[in-house]
Coordinates of C-alpha atoms and ligand atoms in Angstrom, one line a residue:
X532 CA 71.0 -26.0 44.3
X533 CA 68.4 -27.7 46.6
X534 CA 70.0 -29.7 49.5
X535 CA 68.0 -32.6 50.7
X536 CA 69.5 -33.0 54.2
X537 CA 69.0 -36.3 56.2
X538 CA 67.2 -35.4 59.7
X539 CA 65.6 -37.6 62.4
X540 CA 62.3 -37.0 63.9
X541 CA 62.4 -34.5 66.7
X542 CA 60.4 -35.6 69.7
X543 CA 57.2 -33.7 70.8
X544 CA 56.1 -31.4 67.9
X545 CA 52.6 -31.6 68.8
X546 CA 51.1 -28.0 68.2
X547 CA 49.0 -26.9 70.9
X548 CA 45.9 -24.5 71.3
X549 CA 47.3 -22.3 69.0
X550 CA 50.4 -23.7 66.8
X551 CA 53.8 -25.1 67.9
X552 CA 55.2 -23.2 70.8
X553 CA 58.9 -24.0 72.6
X554 CA 61.5 -22.3 74.4
X555 CA 63.8 -20.5 72.1
X556 CA 66.6 -23.0 73.4
X557 CA 64.8 -26.2 71.7
X558 CA 63.9 -24.1 68.4
X559 CA 67.5 -23.5 68.2
X560 CA 68.4 -27.2 68.4
X561 CA 70.0 -28.5 65.1
X562 CA 67.1 -29.3 62.4
X563 CA 64.3 -28.6 65.1
X564 CA 62.8 -25.8 63.2
X565 CA 63.5 -27.5 59.8
X566 CA 61.8 -30.5 60.7
X567 CA 58.6 -28.9 61.7
X568 CA 58.7 -26.7 58.5
X569 CA 59.2 -29.5 56.2
X570 CA 56.4 -31.5 58.1
X571 CA 54.0 -28.8 56.9
X572 CA 55.4 -28.5 53.4
X573 CA 55.1 -32.3 53.1
X574 CA 51.7 -32.3 54.5
X575 CA 50.4 -29.4 52.5
X576 CA 50.9 -30.2 48.7
X577 CA 49.0 -26.9 47.6
X578 CA 52.1 -24.8 48.8
X579 CA 54.1 -26.0 45.8
X580 CA 53.5 -23.5 43.0
X581 CA 51.6 -21.3 45.5
X582 CA 52.2 -18.3 47.1
X583 CA 53.0 -18.1 51.1
X584 CA 52.4 -15.2 53.6
X585 CA 55.5 -14.9 56.3
X586 CA 56.1 -12.8 59.2
X587 CA 56.0 -12.6 63.1
X588 CA 55.6 -10.7 66.0
X589 CA 59.3 -9.4 66.2
X590 CA 60.3 -11.6 69.2
X591 CA 63.9 -12.9 69.4
X592 CA 65.0 -15.8 66.7
X593 CA 62.2 -14.1 64.4
X594 CA 64.7 -13.2 61.6
X595 CA 66.9 -16.2 61.9
X596 CA 63.7 -18.2 61.5
X597 CA 62.4 -16.4 58.6
X598 CA 65.8 -16.7 56.7
X599 CA 65.7 -20.6 57.1
X600 CA 61.9 -20.6 56.3
X601 CA 62.4 -18.7 53.0
X602 CA 65.3 -21.0 51.8
X603 CA 63.2 -24.1 52.8
X604 CA 60.1 -22.7 50.9
X605 CA 62.0 -22.1 48.1
X606 CA 63.5 -25.6 48.1
X607 CA 59.8 -26.9 48.2
X608 CA 58.7 -25.3 45.3
X609 CA 56.9 -22.2 46.5
X610 CA 56.3 -19.5 43.9
X611 CA 56.2 -16.4 45.6
X612 CA 56.7 -15.5 49.6
X613 CA 55.4 -12.1 50.6
X614 CA 57.1 -11.1 53.8
X615 CA 56.1 -8.4 56.2
X616 CA 59.0 -5.5 56.4
X617 CA 61.4 -6.3 59.3
X618 CA 60.0 -9.5 59.2
X619 CA 56.7 -8.3 61.0
X620 CA 53.2 -9.1 60.8
X621 CA 50.5 -9.3 63.5
X622 CA 48.5 -12.5 63.4
X623 CA 45.1 -10.5 62.5
X624 CA 47.4 -8.6 59.5
X625 CA 48.8 -12.0 58.4
X626 CA 45.3 -13.6 58.5
X627 CA 43.7 -10.7 56.3
X628 CA 46.7 -11.1 54.0
X629 CA 46.4 -14.7 52.9
X630 CA 43.2 -14.7 51.4
X631 CA 43.7 -11.3 50.0
X632 CA 46.8 -12.1 48.3
X633 CA 45.3 -15.5 47.1
X634 CA 48.0 -17.2 49.2
X635 CA 48.1 -21.2 49.7
X636 CA 48.9 -20.8 53.4
X637 CA 51.0 -18.5 55.9
X638 CA 53.3 -18.8 58.5
X639 CA 53.1 -16.6 61.5
X640 CA 56.1 -16.6 63.7
X641 CA 54.9 -15.9 67.3
X642 CA 54.5 -17.6 70.7
X643 CA 51.4 -15.0 71.3
X644 CA 51.5 -13.6 74.6
X645 CA 54.3 -15.8 76.1
X646 CA 57.6 -13.9 76.9
X647 CA 60.1 -13.4 74.3
X648 CA 64.0 -12.9 74.5
X649 CA 66.7 -15.7 74.5
X650 CA 65.3 -17.4 77.5
X651 CA 61.7 -17.1 76.3
X652 CA 59.5 -18.7 74.1
X653 CA 59.2 -19.0 70.1
X654 CA 56.4 -20.5 68.1
X655 CA 55.1 -21.1 64.6
X656 CA 51.4 -21.2 63.5
X657 CA 50.6 -22.4 60.0
X658 CA 47.4 -20.9 58.4
X659 CA 45.5 -22.0 55.4
X660 CA 44.3 -20.4 52.5
X661 CA 41.0 -18.7 54.2
X662 CA 43.7 -17.1 56.6
X663 CA 42.4 -19.0 59.5
X664 CA 44.5 -21.7 61.6
X665 CA 45.2 -25.0 60.5
X666 CA 42.1 -27.4 61.5
X667 CA 42.5 -30.2 64.2
X668 CA 42.6 -32.7 61.5
X669 CA 45.4 -30.9 59.6
X670 CA 47.6 -30.3 62.6
X671 CA 47.2 -34.0 63.5
X672 CA 48.7 -34.9 60.2
X673 CA 51.4 -32.5 60.4
X674 CA 52.0 -34.0 63.8
X675 CA 51.9 -37.3 62.5
X676 CA 54.4 -36.3 59.7
X677 CA 56.9 -35.0 62.3
X678 CA 57.3 -38.5 63.8
X679 CA 58.4 -40.2 60.5
X680 CA 60.5 -37.2 59.0
X681 CA 63.7 -38.3 57.4
X682 CA 65.1 -35.2 55.2
X683 CA 64.3 -31.6 54.8
X684 CA 64.9 -29.5 51.7
X685 CA 66.7 -26.2 51.7
X686 CA 68.3 -24.0 49.1
X687 CA 72.1 -24.1 49.5
X688 CA 72.3 -20.6 48.8
X689 CA 72.5 -18.8 52.3
X690 CA 73.0 -15.0 50.5
X691 CA 71.1 -12.7 53.3
X692 CA 67.7 -11.3 51.9
X693 CA 67.1 -7.6 53.1
X694 CA 63.8 -7.9 54.6
X695 CA 64.2 -4.2 56.4
X696 CA 62.9 -2.4 52.9
X697 CA 60.3 -2.8 50.6
X698 CA 61.3 -4.6 47.6
X699 CA 61.6 -7.6 45.5
X700 CA 64.3 -10.4 45.4
X701 CA 64.8 -13.6 43.9
X702 CA 65.6 -16.8 45.8
X703 CA 66.1 -19.9 43.7
X704 CA 62.8 -20.2 41.7
X705 CA 60.9 -18.3 44.2
X706 CA 60.1 -14.5 44.1
X707 CA 60.1 -12.6 47.3
X708 CA 58.2 -9.4 47.9
X709 CA 58.8 -7.4 51.1
X710 CA 55.5 -5.7 52.1
X711 CA 54.1 -3.0 54.4
X712 CA 52.8 -5.0 57.1
X713 CA 50.3 -2.2 58.2
X714 CA 48.7 -0.7 55.4
X715 CA 46.4 -3.5 54.0
X716 CA 45.2 -4.4 57.5
X717 CA 44.7 -0.6 58.3
X718 CA 42.5 -0.1 55.1
X719 CA 40.4 -3.1 56.0
X720 CA 39.7 -1.7 59.3
X721 CA 38.9 1.8 57.9
X722 CA 36.3 0.3 55.9
X723 CA 34.6 -1.5 58.9
X724 CA 34.3 1.5 61.3
X725 CA 33.3 5.1 61.2
X726 CA 36.8 6.9 61.2
X727 CA 35.2 10.3 61.1
X728 CA 33.0 9.8 64.2
X729 CA 36.1 8.4 66.0
X730 CA 38.2 11.4 64.7
X731 CA 35.7 13.7 66.1
X732 CA 35.6 12.0 69.7
X733 CA 39.4 11.9 69.9
X734 CA 39.4 15.6 69.2
X735 CA 37.4 16.3 72.2
X736 CA 39.8 17.5 75.0
X737 CA 38.1 16.0 77.7
X738 CA 38.3 12.6 76.0
X739 CA 41.6 10.9 76.1
X740 CA 42.7 7.5 75.1
X741 CA 45.6 5.3 75.6
X742 CA 46.8 2.1 74.2
X743 CA 49.7 0.0 75.5
X744 CA 51.5 -1.9 72.9
X745 CA 53.6 -3.7 75.4
X746 CA 56.6 -3.4 73.0
X747 CA 55.1 -6.2 70.8
X748 CA 53.7 -6.2 67.1
X749 CA 50.8 -3.9 67.6
X750 CA 53.0 -0.7 68.0
X751 CA 53.4 0.4 64.5
X752 CA 49.8 -0.8 63.6
X753 CA 48.5 1.5 66.5
X754 CA 50.6 4.5 65.5
X755 CA 48.8 4.5 62.0
X756 CA 45.7 3.6 63.0
X757 CA 45.3 5.9 66.2
X758 CA 47.7 8.9 65.6
X759 CA 47.9 9.0 61.9
X760 CA 44.6 8.2 60.7
X761 CA 42.5 9.1 63.8
X762 CA 44.2 12.1 65.1
X763 CA 44.6 10.7 68.8
X764 CA 47.2 13.2 70.5
X765 CA 50.9 12.0 70.1
X766 CA 51.9 10.1 73.2
X767 CA 48.4 8.1 73.1
X768 CA 50.4 5.0 72.2
X769 CA 52.5 3.6 74.9
X770 CA 55.5 1.3 74.3
X771 CA 55.0 1.4 70.6
X772 CA 58.5 -0.1 69.5
X773 CA 58.5 -3.8 69.0
X774 CA 61.5 -5.5 71.0
X775 CA 62.6 -8.9 70.6
X776 CA 62.0 -9.4 74.3
X777 CA 59.3 -7.1 74.6
X778 CA 61.3 -4.9 76.9
X779 CA 61.4 -8.1 79.3
X780 CA 57.7 -7.8 80.1
X781 CA 54.9 -10.5 79.7
X782 CA 52.9 -9.1 76.7
X783 CA 49.5 -10.3 77.6
X784 CA 46.5 -7.7 78.1
X785 CA 45.0 -9.3 81.2
X786 CA 44.6 -7.9 84.9
X787 CA 47.3 -10.1 86.2
X788 CA 50.0 -9.4 83.6
X789 CA 49.1 -5.6 82.9
X790 CA 48.4 -4.8 86.5
X791 CA 50.3 -1.6 86.2
X792 CA 48.1 -0.6 83.0
X793 CA 45.0 -1.5 84.9
X794 CA 46.1 0.4 88.2
X795 CA 46.8 3.4 86.0
X796 CA 43.1 3.5 84.9
X797 CA 41.7 3.3 88.4
X798 CA 42.8 7.0 89.2
X799 CA 40.3 9.7 88.9
X800 CA 42.1 11.4 86.3
X801 CA 42.6 8.5 84.1
X802 CA 42.2 8.5 80.5
X803 CA 38.5 8.1 79.5
X804 CA 39.4 4.9 77.4
X805 CA 42.2 2.5 77.0
X806 CA 43.3 -0.6 75.2
X807 CA 46.2 -3.1 75.2
X808 CA 47.0 -6.2 73.0
X809 CA 49.6 -9.1 73.2
X810 CA 52.6 -10.0 71.5
X811 CA 51.2 -10.8 68.1
X812 CA 48.3 -8.5 68.1
X813 CA 45.3 -11.1 68.5
X814 CA 44.2 -10.3 71.9
X815 CA 42.6 -7.2 73.3
X816 CA 41.8 -5.5 76.7
X817 CA 39.4 -2.5 77.0
X818 CA 39.6 -0.5 79.9
X819 CA 37.5 2.9 80.7
X820 CA 38.1 5.2 83.8
X821 CA 37.9 3.0 86.8
X822 CA 37.0 -0.1 84.8
X823 CA 38.2 -3.2 83.0
X824 CA 35.9 -4.7 80.8
X825 CA 35.4 -8.5 80.9
X826 CA 35.8 -10.1 77.6
X827 CA 32.6 -12.2 78.0
X828 CA 30.6 -8.7 78.7
X829 CA 32.7 -7.2 75.9
X830 CA 31.6 -9.8 73.4
X831 CA 28.0 -9.4 74.7
X832 CA 28.0 -5.5 74.3
X833 CA 29.6 -5.6 70.7
X834 CA 26.5 -7.9 69.9
X835 CA 24.0 -5.8 71.6
X836 CA 25.4 -2.6 70.0
X837 CA 26.8 -3.9 66.4
X838 CA 23.7 -2.3 64.4
X839 CA 25.3 1.2 65.5
X840 CA 28.5 0.4 63.8
X841 CA 28.6 0.6 60.0
X842 CA 30.3 -2.6 59.2
X843 CA 27.8 -4.4 61.2
X844 CA 24.8 -2.1 60.3
X845 CA 22.7 -4.9 58.5
X846 CA 22.8 -7.2 61.6
X847 CA 24.4 -10.4 62.9
X848 CA 24.2 -13.6 61.3
X849 CA 24.8 -15.2 64.4
X850 CA 27.6 -15.2 67.3
X851 CA 29.9 -17.8 69.0
X852 CA 31.9 -18.1 72.4
X853 CA 34.3 -20.6 73.8
X854 CA 32.6 -22.9 75.8
X855 CA 34.5 -21.4 79.2
X856 CA 33.5 -18.0 78.3
X857 CA 30.4 -16.5 79.9
X858 CA 26.9 -16.9 79.0
X859 CA 26.4 -12.9 78.8
X860 CA 26.3 -12.9 75.0
X861 CA 23.7 -15.9 74.8
X862 CA 21.5 -13.7 76.6
X863 CA 22.0 -10.8 74.0
X864 CA 21.8 -13.3 71.1
X865 CA 18.3 -14.7 72.3
X866 CA 16.8 -11.4 72.5
X867 CA 18.0 -10.4 69.0
X868 CA 16.7 -14.0 67.9
X869 CA 20.0 -15.1 66.4
X870 CA 21.8 -18.2 66.8
X871 CA 24.7 -18.4 69.5
X872 CA 27.1 -21.2 69.2
X873 CA 29.4 -22.8 71.7
X874 CA 32.7 -24.0 70.8
X875 CA 36.1 -25.7 72.2
X876 CA 38.6 -23.3 73.4
X877 CA 40.8 -22.0 70.3
X878 CA 40.1 -19.8 67.5
X879 CA 40.3 -22.4 64.8
X880 CA 36.8 -24.0 66.1
X881 CA 35.1 -20.5 65.0
X882 CA 36.6 -20.8 61.3
X883 CA 34.1 -23.2 60.0
X884 CA 31.2 -21.2 61.6
X885 CA 32.6 -17.8 59.8
X886 CA 33.2 -19.8 56.8
X887 CA 29.9 -20.8 56.4
X888 CA 28.3 -17.5 57.3
X889 CA 26.8 -18.6 60.4
X890 CA 28.3 -16.0 62.7
X891 CA 29.6 -12.7 62.4
X892 CA 31.0 -12.0 65.9
X893 CA 33.0 -14.3 68.2
X894 CA 34.9 -14.4 71.2
X895 CA 36.7 -16.0 74.0
X896 CA 37.1 -15.2 77.9
X897 CA 40.9 -15.2 77.3
X898 CA 40.8 -11.7 75.8
X899 CA 40.0 -12.4 72.2
X900 CA 37.3 -11.0 70.3
X901 CA 36.8 -10.7 66.2
X902 CA 34.2 -10.7 63.3
X903 CA 34.0 -12.5 60.2
X904 CA 36.5 -9.7 58.7
X905 CA 39.2 -12.1 59.7
X906 CA 40.1 -15.8 60.4
X907 CA 41.8 -14.7 63.9
X908 CA 40.8 -12.8 66.7
X909 CA 42.1 -9.1 66.1
X910 CA 43.1 -7.1 69.1
X911 CA 42.9 -3.4 67.4
X912 CA 39.4 -4.5 65.8
X913 CA 38.1 -4.7 69.3
X914 CA 39.6 -1.7 70.5
X915 CA 38.2 0.4 67.4
X916 CA 34.9 -1.3 67.9
X917 CA 34.5 0.1 71.4
X918 CA 36.0 3.5 70.4
X919 CA 33.3 3.8 67.5
X920 CA 30.6 2.8 69.9
X921 CA 31.7 5.2 72.6
X922 CA 31.4 7.8 69.8
X923 CA 27.9 6.9 68.7
X924 CA 26.3 6.3 72.3
X925 CA 28.2 9.2 73.8
X926 CA 28.7 7.5 77.1
X927 CA 31.5 6.4 79.1
X928 CA 33.0 2.8 79.4
X929 CA 31.3 2.5 82.8
X930 CA 27.8 3.8 81.7
X931 CA 27.7 1.4 78.8
X932 CA 28.3 -1.8 80.9
X933 CA 26.0 -0.5 83.9
X934 CA 23.2 0.0 81.1
X935 CA 23.8 -3.2 79.9
X936 CA 23.6 -5.0 83.1
X937 CA 20.6 -3.2 83.9
X938 CA 19.0 -5.0 80.7
X939 CA 20.5 -8.3 80.8
X940 CA 21.9 -9.1 84.3
X941 CA 25.3 -9.3 84.8
X942 CA 27.3 -12.5 84.5
X943 CA 30.1 -12.3 86.8
X944 CA 33.2 -14.4 85.6
X945 CA 36.7 -14.9 86.8
X946 CA 39.2 -17.3 85.7
X947 CA 41.9 -19.0 87.9
X948 CA 45.0 -20.3 86.8
X949 CA 47.0 -23.0 88.9
X950 CA 50.3 -23.8 87.6
X951 CA 51.2 -27.6 88.3
X952 CA 55.3 -28.2 87.7
X953 CA 54.5 -32.0 87.1
X954 CA 52.3 -32.5 83.8
X955 CA 51.4 -36.0 84.7
X956 CA 49.8 -35.2 88.0
X957 CA 47.8 -32.4 86.2
X958 CA 46.6 -34.9 83.9
X959 CA 45.9 -37.4 86.6
X960 CA 44.0 -34.7 88.5
X961 CA 41.8 -34.4 85.4
X962 CA 41.1 -38.0 84.8
X963 CA 40.3 -38.5 88.4
X964 CA 37.7 -35.5 88.2
X965 CA 36.3 -36.7 84.9
X966 CA 35.8 -40.2 86.4
X967 CA 33.8 -38.7 89.3
X968 CA 31.5 -36.4 87.2
X969 CA 28.7 -38.7 87.0
X970 CA 28.6 -39.2 90.8
X971 CA 28.6 -35.3 91.3
X972 CA 24.9 -34.4 90.4
X973 CA 22.8 -33.9 93.8
X974 CA 25.9 -33.3 95.9
X975 CA 26.3 -30.2 98.2
X976 CA 29.6 -28.3 98.4
X977 CA 30.1 -25.1 100.2
X978 CA 26.2 -24.2 100.1
X979 CA 25.8 -25.0 96.6
X980 CA 24.0 -28.1 95.2
X981 CA 25.7 -29.5 91.9
X982 CA 23.0 -29.7 89.1
X983 CA 24.9 -31.6 86.1
X984 CA 28.4 -32.3 85.4
X985 CA 29.8 -33.6 82.1
X986 CA 32.9 -33.7 79.6
X987 CA 32.3 -31.3 76.9
X988 CA 32.3 -32.6 73.1
X989 CA 32.0 -30.7 70.4
X990 CA 30.4 -31.5 67.2
X991 CA 31.1 -29.0 64.4
X992 CA 27.9 -28.0 62.8
X993 CA 29.5 -27.4 59.6
X994 CA 31.6 -30.6 58.9
X995 CA 30.3 -32.9 61.7
X996 CA 33.7 -33.5 63.3
X997 CA 34.0 -34.5 66.7
X998 CA 36.2 -32.9 69.3
X999 CA 36.2 -34.7 72.6
X1000 CA 37.5 -33.9 76.2
X1001 CA 37.4 -30.2 75.8
X1002 CA 36.9 -29.3 79.3
X1003 CA 34.6 -30.7 82.5
X1004 CA 31.7 -28.5 83.2
X1005 CA 29.7 -28.6 86.5
X1006 CA 26.6 -26.4 86.9
X1007 CA 24.9 -25.6 90.2
X1008 CA 21.1 -25.5 90.8
X1009 CA 21.2 -21.7 91.2
X1010 CA 22.6 -21.4 87.6
X1011 CA 26.2 -20.9 88.3
X1012 CA 28.9 -22.7 86.4
X1013 CA 32.5 -24.2 86.9
X1014 CA 34.6 -25.2 84.2
X1015 CA 38.0 -27.2 84.6
X1016 CA 40.4 -27.5 81.6
X1017 CA 44.4 -28.0 81.0
X1018 CA 45.9 -25.3 79.1
X1019 CA 47.4 -26.1 75.6
X1020 CA 49.8 -23.3 75.1
X1021 CA 52.3 -23.4 77.9
X1022 CA 55.8 -25.1 77.0
X1023 CA 56.6 -26.7 80.3
X1024 CA 54.5 -28.1 83.4
X1025 CA 50.8 -27.6 83.2
X1026 CA 48.4 -24.9 83.9
X1027 CA 45.0 -25.8 85.1
X1028 CA 42.5 -23.3 84.2
X1029 CA 39.4 -23.0 86.4
X1030 CA 36.8 -20.9 85.2
X1031 CA 33.5 -19.4 87.5
X1032 CA 30.5 -17.7 86.5
X1033 CA 27.4 -16.6 88.0
X1034 CA 24.6 -14.4 86.6
X1035 CA 23.1 -11.6 88.9
X1036 CA 19.9 -10.0 87.8
X1037 CA 19.4 -7.9 90.7
X1038 CA 20.8 -4.4 89.6
X1039 CA 21.6 -3.6 93.2
X1040 CA 24.2 -6.2 93.7
X1041 CA 25.9 -5.7 90.1
X1042 CA 28.5 -3.2 91.3
X1043 CA 30.6 -5.5 93.3
X1044 CA 33.6 -6.9 92.4
X1045 CA 33.7 -10.2 90.5
X1046 CA 35.9 -12.1 93.1
X1047 CA 33.5 -11.0 95.8
X1048 CA 30.5 -12.2 93.6
X1049 CA 32.1 -15.5 93.1
X1050 CA 33.9 -16.2 96.5
X1051 CA 31.5 -19.2 97.3
X1052 CA 31.7 -20.7 93.9
X1053 CA 35.6 -20.5 93.9
X1054 CA 35.5 -22.1 97.3
X1055 CA 33.3 -25.0 95.7
X1056 CA 35.4 -25.5 92.9
X1057 CA 38.6 -25.8 94.8
X1058 CA 36.7 -28.4 97.0
X1059 CA 35.5 -30.4 94.1
X1060 CA 38.7 -31.1 92.6
X1061 CA 40.5 -31.4 95.8
X1062 CA 43.0 -29.1 94.7
X1063 CA 44.6 -29.0 98.1
X1064 CA 45.8 -32.4 97.7
X1065 CA 48.2 -31.2 95.0
X1066 CA 49.2 -28.4 97.2
X1067 CA 47.3 -25.8 95.1
X1068 CA 46.1 -23.6 97.5
X1069 CA 45.9 -20.3 95.8
X1070 CA 45.8 -19.8 92.2
X1071 CA 48.8 -18.3 90.5
X1072 CA 46.9 -15.9 88.3
X1073 CA 43.3 -14.6 88.5
X1074 CA 41.9 -12.9 85.4
Ligands
LIG1789 C1 44.7 -19.9 75.5 C2 43.5 -19.4 75.9 C3 42.2 -19.7 74.5 C4 43.1 -19.1 73.3 C5 44.6 -19.5 73.1 C6 45.4 -18.7 72.2 O1 44.7 -21.5 75.3 O2 42.7 -20.0 76.8 O3 41.2 -19.2 74.7 O4 42.7 -19.4 72.2 O5 45.3 -19.3 74.5 O6 45.4 -17.5 72.2 P1 44.9 -22.5 76.6 O7 46.4 -22.1 77.2 O8 44.0 -22.2 77.7 O9 45.0 -23.6 75.6
LIG1790 ZN1 48.0 -13.7 70.8

């Protein structure tokens, strides 16, 4: 029996950079979750009669949300739902499953790297048939629908479905299949990399690896891949059990939030190789003894070495990076004679390029990298890529980086984040700076001369769509760059991101810390935006 429940629009259901994210307390408000889900069903007629992939990062409220989602999917005529066992599916695993099973789409219940627990955040991402996130146009239509919604459809039957065991169930007219969240994903990765070579590297007693799953979704995936299939020593995976509150931590693999992990790699007896991922498994951090690989460098190194990895042996069609990401990969692409695209922040902008076969690898400075095997970034993929690379090159992480910099120069990069409690004043700051851009070229700031300044507009080369206001860019006459943009993933206040980069061709100057190399640029960025006027003296995090 299908109920049509009258409702009124919930305010502010506009999805951000990656789906709708709100505090759990908001998602728990009556009709809030239902309204958003119904807006998706109303906007995507292909879901009726189609199948749907469902899973999440295991955070608090995941199970409750899945129970409601299944009753609504059945009521909206979905023919089959494939649900990850225990409600788990990492973002990249879900992205791979959607096209594999010919599903019309998928719901990934995650707020990515945002903290979890009953006082943390929850989120929903809707991905379409190619496994990628809803485009900006579709997202706008879903948002428009949330503003006029007046009813949602849900099955009256509240009998709980056992999602903890593999099996099949019937809910109204909809079939439900509980699937293993790991095996299809692990099989796909096994086809891309040379597991034999990685296995022999990991069997070398002098080579130790450590992967920190941060009590988020990648634990079961990492145990299967590294310990079971690749023979890593037992104990190589830390914090492997997914917990609803991620053990109280902030599941984001970056030097700020994972400072303890980074510190443990600075010791002389640190493992040779390390990795970490985030809440939903799409981000990655790569570490070596004494070093964290900057994401822009990681993408560049991968591009330069892809021919050594079996899945990419035939060469790369092209590469892409988000606009604020460093130009390191551009230099490699130039030497390889392949195109390099610059897209706005957010993985969905890569998907058209991937679908059109224009790019093979892509990445963002925010610890995201992936390839055309998926339509999302993929944390464990990046870790396996690096392991495969080390197994072939027989060099340490530090040596690989130093050699890369010697060949291409080093692109020093740093991102400074400033939290601004009053979102309106953050928007005013950006508008004020935007209005002043045209007057900046030629001006001096802290010993640097501004060469150009603009507001980034992206024209998608595949479908011609235009995305405006994607970040304010300033370059200096000596080739350095500052980018300012506001985060689109936070759930309160605003976060100003200031991205700094500078190229250093001189080998003798490449081994200093990025913070020292970018000190003058950081001061200039601070001055140009007059951040002290808002009391923003120090960034809240530097990554
Ligand atoms: C952040 C990152 C961006 C990434 C997104 C989702 O978005 O900057 O690169 O795609 O998270 O993981 P932001 O908060 O900057 O809008
Ligand atoms: Zn994530």
